PDB file of C-alpha atoms in Angstrom:
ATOM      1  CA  UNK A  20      99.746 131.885 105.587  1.00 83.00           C
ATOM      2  CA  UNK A  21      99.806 132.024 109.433  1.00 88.00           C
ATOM      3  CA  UNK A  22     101.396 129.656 111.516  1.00 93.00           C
ATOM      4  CA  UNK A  23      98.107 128.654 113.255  1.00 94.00           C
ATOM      5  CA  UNK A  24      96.995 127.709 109.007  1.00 89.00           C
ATOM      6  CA  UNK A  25     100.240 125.587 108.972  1.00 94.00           C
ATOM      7  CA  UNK A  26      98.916 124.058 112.196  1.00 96.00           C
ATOM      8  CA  UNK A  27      95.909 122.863 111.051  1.00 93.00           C
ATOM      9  CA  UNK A  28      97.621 121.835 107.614  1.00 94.00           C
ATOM     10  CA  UNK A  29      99.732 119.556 109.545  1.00 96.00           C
ATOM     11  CA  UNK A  30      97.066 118.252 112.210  1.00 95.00           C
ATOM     12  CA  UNK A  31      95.089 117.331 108.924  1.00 93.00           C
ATOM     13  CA  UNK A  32      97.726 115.788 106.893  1.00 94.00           C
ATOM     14  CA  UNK A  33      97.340 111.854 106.948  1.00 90.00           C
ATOM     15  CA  UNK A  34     100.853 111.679 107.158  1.00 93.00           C
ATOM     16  CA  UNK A  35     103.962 114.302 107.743  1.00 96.00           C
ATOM     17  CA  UNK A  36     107.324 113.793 105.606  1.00 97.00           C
ATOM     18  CA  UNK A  37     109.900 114.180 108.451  1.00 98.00           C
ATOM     19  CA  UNK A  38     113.361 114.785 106.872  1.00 98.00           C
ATOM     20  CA  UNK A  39     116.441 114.540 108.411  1.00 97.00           C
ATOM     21  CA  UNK A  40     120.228 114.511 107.359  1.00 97.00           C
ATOM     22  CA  UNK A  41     122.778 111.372 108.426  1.00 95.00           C
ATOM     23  CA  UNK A  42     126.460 111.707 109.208  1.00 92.00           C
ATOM     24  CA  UNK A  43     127.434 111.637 105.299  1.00 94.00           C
ATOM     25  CA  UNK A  44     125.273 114.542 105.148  1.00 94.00           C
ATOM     26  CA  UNK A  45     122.983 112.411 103.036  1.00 95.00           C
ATOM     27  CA  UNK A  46     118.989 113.111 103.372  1.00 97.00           C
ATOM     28  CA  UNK A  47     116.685 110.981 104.312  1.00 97.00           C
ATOM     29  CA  UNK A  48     112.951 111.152 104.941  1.00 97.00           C
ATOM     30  CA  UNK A  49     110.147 109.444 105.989  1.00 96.00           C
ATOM     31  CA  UNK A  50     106.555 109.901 105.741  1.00 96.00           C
ATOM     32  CA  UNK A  51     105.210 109.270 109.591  1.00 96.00           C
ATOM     33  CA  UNK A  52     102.150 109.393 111.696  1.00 95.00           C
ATOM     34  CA  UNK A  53     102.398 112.519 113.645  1.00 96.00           C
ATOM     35  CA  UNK A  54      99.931 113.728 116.708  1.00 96.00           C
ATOM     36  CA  UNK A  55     100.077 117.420 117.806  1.00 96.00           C
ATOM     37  CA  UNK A  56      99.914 118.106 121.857  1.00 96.00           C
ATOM     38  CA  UNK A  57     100.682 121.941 121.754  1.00 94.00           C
ATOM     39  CA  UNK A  58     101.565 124.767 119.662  1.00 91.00           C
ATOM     40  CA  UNK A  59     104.877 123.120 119.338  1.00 95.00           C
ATOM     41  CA  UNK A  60     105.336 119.601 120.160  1.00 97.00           C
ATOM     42  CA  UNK A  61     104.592 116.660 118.063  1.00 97.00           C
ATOM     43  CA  UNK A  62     104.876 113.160 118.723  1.00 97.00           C
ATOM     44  CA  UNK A  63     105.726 110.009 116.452  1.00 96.00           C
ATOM     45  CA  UNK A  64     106.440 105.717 117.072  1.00 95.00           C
ATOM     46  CA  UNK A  65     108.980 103.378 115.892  1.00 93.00           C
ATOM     47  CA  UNK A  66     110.625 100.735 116.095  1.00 91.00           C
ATOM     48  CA  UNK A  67     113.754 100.634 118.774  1.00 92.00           C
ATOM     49  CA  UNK A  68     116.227 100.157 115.895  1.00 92.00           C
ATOM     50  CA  UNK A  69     116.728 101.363 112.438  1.00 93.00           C
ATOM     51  CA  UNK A  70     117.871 103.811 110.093  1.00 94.00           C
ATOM     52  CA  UNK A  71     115.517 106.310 111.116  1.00 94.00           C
ATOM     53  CA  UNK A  72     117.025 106.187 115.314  1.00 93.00           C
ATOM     54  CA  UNK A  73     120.329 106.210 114.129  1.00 94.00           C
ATOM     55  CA  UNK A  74     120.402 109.316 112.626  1.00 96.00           C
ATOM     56  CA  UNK A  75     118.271 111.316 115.410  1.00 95.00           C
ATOM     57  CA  UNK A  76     120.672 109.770 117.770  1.00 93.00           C
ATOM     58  CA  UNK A  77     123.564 111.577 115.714  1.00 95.00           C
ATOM     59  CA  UNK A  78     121.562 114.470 113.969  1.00 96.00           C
ATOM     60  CA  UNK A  79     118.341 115.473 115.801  1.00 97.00           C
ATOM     61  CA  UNK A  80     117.250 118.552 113.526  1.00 97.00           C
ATOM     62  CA  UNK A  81     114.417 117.831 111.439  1.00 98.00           C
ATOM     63  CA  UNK A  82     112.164 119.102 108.539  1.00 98.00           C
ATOM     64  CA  UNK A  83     108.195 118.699 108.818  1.00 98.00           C
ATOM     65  CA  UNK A  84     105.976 119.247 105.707  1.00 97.00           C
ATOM     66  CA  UNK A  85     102.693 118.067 105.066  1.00 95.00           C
ATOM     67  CA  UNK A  86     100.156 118.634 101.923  1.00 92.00           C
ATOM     68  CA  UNK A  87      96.521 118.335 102.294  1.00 90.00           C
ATOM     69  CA  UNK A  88      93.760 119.395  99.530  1.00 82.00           C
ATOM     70  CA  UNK A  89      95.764 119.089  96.830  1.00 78.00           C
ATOM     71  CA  UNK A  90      94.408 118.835  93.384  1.00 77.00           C
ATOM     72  CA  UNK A  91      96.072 119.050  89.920  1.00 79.00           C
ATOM     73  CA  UNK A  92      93.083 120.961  88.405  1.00 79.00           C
ATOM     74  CA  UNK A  93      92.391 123.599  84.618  1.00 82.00           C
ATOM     75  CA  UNK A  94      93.056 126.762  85.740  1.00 75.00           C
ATOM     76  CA  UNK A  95      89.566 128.544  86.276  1.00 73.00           C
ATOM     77  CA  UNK A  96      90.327 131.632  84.183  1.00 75.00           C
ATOM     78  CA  UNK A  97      92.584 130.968  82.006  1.00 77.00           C
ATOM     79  CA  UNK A  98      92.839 127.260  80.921  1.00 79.00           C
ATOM     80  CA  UNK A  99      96.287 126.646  82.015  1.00 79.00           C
ATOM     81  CA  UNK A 100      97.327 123.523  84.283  1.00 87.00           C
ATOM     82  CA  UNK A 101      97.807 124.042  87.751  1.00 78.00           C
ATOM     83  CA  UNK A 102      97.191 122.671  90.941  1.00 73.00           C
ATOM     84  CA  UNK A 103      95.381 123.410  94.293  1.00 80.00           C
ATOM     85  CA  UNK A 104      97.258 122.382  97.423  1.00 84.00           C
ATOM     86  CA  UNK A 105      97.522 123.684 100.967  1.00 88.00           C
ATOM     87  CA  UNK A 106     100.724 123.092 102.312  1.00 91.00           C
ATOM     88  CA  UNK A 107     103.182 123.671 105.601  1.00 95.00           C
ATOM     89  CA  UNK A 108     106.905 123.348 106.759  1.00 97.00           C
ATOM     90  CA  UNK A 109     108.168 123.212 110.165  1.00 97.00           C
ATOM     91  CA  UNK A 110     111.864 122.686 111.813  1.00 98.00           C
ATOM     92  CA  UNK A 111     112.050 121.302 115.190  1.00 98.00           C
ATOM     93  CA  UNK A 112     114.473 118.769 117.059  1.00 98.00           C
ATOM     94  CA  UNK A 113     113.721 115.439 117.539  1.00 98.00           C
ATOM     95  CA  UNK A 114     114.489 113.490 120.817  1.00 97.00           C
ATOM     96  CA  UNK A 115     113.795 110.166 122.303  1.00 96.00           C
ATOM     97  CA  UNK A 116     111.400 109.790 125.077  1.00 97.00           C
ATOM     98  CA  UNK A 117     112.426 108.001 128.064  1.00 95.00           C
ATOM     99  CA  UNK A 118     109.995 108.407 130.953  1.00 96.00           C
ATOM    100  CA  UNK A 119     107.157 105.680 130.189  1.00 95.00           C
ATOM    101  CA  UNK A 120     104.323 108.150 131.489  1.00 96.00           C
ATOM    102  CA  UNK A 121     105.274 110.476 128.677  1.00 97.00           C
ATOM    103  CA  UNK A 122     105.234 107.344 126.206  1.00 96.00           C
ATOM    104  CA  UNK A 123     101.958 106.551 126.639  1.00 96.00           C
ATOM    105  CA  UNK A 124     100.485 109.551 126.777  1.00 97.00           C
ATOM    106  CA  UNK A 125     102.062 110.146 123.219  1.00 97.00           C
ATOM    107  CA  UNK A 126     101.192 106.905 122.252  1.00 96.00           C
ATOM    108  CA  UNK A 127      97.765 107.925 123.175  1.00 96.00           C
ATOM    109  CA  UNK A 128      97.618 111.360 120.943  1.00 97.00           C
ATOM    110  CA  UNK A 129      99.048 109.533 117.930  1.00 95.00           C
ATOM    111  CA  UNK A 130      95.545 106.625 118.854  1.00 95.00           C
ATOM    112  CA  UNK A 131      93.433 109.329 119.632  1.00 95.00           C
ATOM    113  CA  UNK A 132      94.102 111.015 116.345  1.00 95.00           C
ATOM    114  CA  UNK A 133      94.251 108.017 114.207  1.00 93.00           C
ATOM    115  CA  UNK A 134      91.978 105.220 115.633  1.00 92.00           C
ATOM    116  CA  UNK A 135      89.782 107.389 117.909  1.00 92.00           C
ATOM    117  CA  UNK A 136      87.067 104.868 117.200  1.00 95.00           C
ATOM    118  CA  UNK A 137      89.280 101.952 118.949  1.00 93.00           C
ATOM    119  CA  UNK A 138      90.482 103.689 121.877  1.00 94.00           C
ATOM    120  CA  UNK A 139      88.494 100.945 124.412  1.00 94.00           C
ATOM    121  CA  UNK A 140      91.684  98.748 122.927  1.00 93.00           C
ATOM    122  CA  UNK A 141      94.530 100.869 123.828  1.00 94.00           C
ATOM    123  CA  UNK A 142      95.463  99.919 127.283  1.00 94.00           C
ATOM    124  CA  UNK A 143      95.610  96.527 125.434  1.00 94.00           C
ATOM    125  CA  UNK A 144      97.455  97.657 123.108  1.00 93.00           C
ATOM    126  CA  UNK A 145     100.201  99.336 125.184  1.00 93.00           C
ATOM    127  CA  UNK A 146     100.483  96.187 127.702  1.00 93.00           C
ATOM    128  CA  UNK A 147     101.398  94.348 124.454  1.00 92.00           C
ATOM    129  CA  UNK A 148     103.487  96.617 122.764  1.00 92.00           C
ATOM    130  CA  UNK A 149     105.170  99.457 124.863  1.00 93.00           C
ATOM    131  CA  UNK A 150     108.470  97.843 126.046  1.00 92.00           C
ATOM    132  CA  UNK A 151     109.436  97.382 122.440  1.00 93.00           C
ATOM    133  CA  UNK A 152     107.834 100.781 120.559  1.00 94.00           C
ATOM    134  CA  UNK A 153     110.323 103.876 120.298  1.00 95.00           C
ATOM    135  CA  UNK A 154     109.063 107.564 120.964  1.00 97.00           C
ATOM    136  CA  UNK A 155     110.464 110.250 119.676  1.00 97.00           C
ATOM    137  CA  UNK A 156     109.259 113.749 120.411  1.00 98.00           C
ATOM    138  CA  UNK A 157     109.804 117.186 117.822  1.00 98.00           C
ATOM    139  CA  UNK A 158     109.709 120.546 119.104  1.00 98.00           C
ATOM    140  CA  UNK A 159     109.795 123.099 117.132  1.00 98.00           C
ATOM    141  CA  UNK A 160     112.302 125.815 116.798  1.00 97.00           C
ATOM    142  CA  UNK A 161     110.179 128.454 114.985  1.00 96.00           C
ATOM    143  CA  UNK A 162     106.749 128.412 114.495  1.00 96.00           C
ATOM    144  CA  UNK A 163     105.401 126.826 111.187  1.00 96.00           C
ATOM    145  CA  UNK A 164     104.969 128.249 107.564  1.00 94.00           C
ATOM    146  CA  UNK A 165     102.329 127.662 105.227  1.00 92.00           C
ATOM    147  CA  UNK A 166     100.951 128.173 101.906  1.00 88.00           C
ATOM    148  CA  UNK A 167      98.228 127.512  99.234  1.00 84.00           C
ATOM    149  CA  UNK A 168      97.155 127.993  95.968  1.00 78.00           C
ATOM    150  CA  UNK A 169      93.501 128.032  96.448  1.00 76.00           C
ATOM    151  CA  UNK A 170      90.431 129.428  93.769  1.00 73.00           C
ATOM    152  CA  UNK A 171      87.485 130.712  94.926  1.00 76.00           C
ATOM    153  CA  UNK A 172      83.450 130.309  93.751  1.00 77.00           C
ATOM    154  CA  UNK A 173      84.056 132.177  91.042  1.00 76.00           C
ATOM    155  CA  UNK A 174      87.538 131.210  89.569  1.00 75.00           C
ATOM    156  CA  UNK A 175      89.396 134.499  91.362  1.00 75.00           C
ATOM    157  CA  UNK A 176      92.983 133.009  93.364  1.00 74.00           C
ATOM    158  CA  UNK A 177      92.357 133.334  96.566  1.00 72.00           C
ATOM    159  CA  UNK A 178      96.100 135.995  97.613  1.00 74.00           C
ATOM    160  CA  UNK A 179      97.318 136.838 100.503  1.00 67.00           C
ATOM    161  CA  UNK A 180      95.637 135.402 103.265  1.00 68.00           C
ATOM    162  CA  UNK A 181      92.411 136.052 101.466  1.00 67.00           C
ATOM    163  CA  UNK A 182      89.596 133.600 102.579  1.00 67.00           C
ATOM    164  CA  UNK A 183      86.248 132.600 101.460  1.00 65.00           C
TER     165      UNK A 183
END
């Protein structure tokens, strides 16, 4: 699917799986609250300490995937098990923000996209809370992929782009 499908995938995914690789070479990943600002910049919160800082201090190349839709489901045709899914991967590099300007403004995408109901509380919110929240910024390197396994009204795999 296009990048601009993986987009979406990943602006509608509740949460995005960010992997990432320690010194050891050991994996580790973590299922975060993402907001999207552009085509290729993503923003995520922390705390300022942890397992998570350490190794984008040492290591800042990450993974991004995300599933929405997903449904284990009887094959339409032919009875056999399956599952519907849409799904996207993206590699960017990670990096601490500094400037507080930029921190709140990411602070407010990730509110805006998650609480957009609650946004009278967010200056708040930051008064409270910004000194002692980490911000970490992902651009991307390449643009995202994406697929899907996807049936349409009448049972027929949706290949190839193909949409309904």
């Amino acid at each position: 699917m296009s990048a601009e499908w993986a987009l979406e995938v990943l602006d509608k995914a509740p949460y995005i799986t960010v992997s990432m690789t320690d010194s050891d070479g050991m994996p580790y990943a973590v299922p975060l609250s993402l907001a999207r600002v552009n085509d290729d910049t993503f923003y995520f919160h922390g705390a300022k300490e942890g397992k998570k800082l350490d190794i984008l201090k040492q290591n800042p190349k990450v993974c991004l995937s995300a599933v929405t839709k997903s449904r284990p489901l009887v094959g339409p045709k032919d009875g056999s098990f399956t599952l519907e899914f849409k799904s996207a991967i993206a590699f960017g590099v990670a990096s601490l923000v500094e400037d507080e300007s930029e921190k709140v403004e990411a602070l407010r995408a990730i509110c805006e996209k998650y609480l957009p109901n609650h946004m009278d509380m967010f200056n708040e919110a930051i008064s409270r809370s910004l000194k002692i929240t980490a911000v970490f910024k992902i651009v991307l390197s390449e643009k995202p992929v994406g697929k899907r396994k996807q049936y349409d009204s009448n049972g027929e795999e949706m290949k190839y782009q193909r949409m309904e």
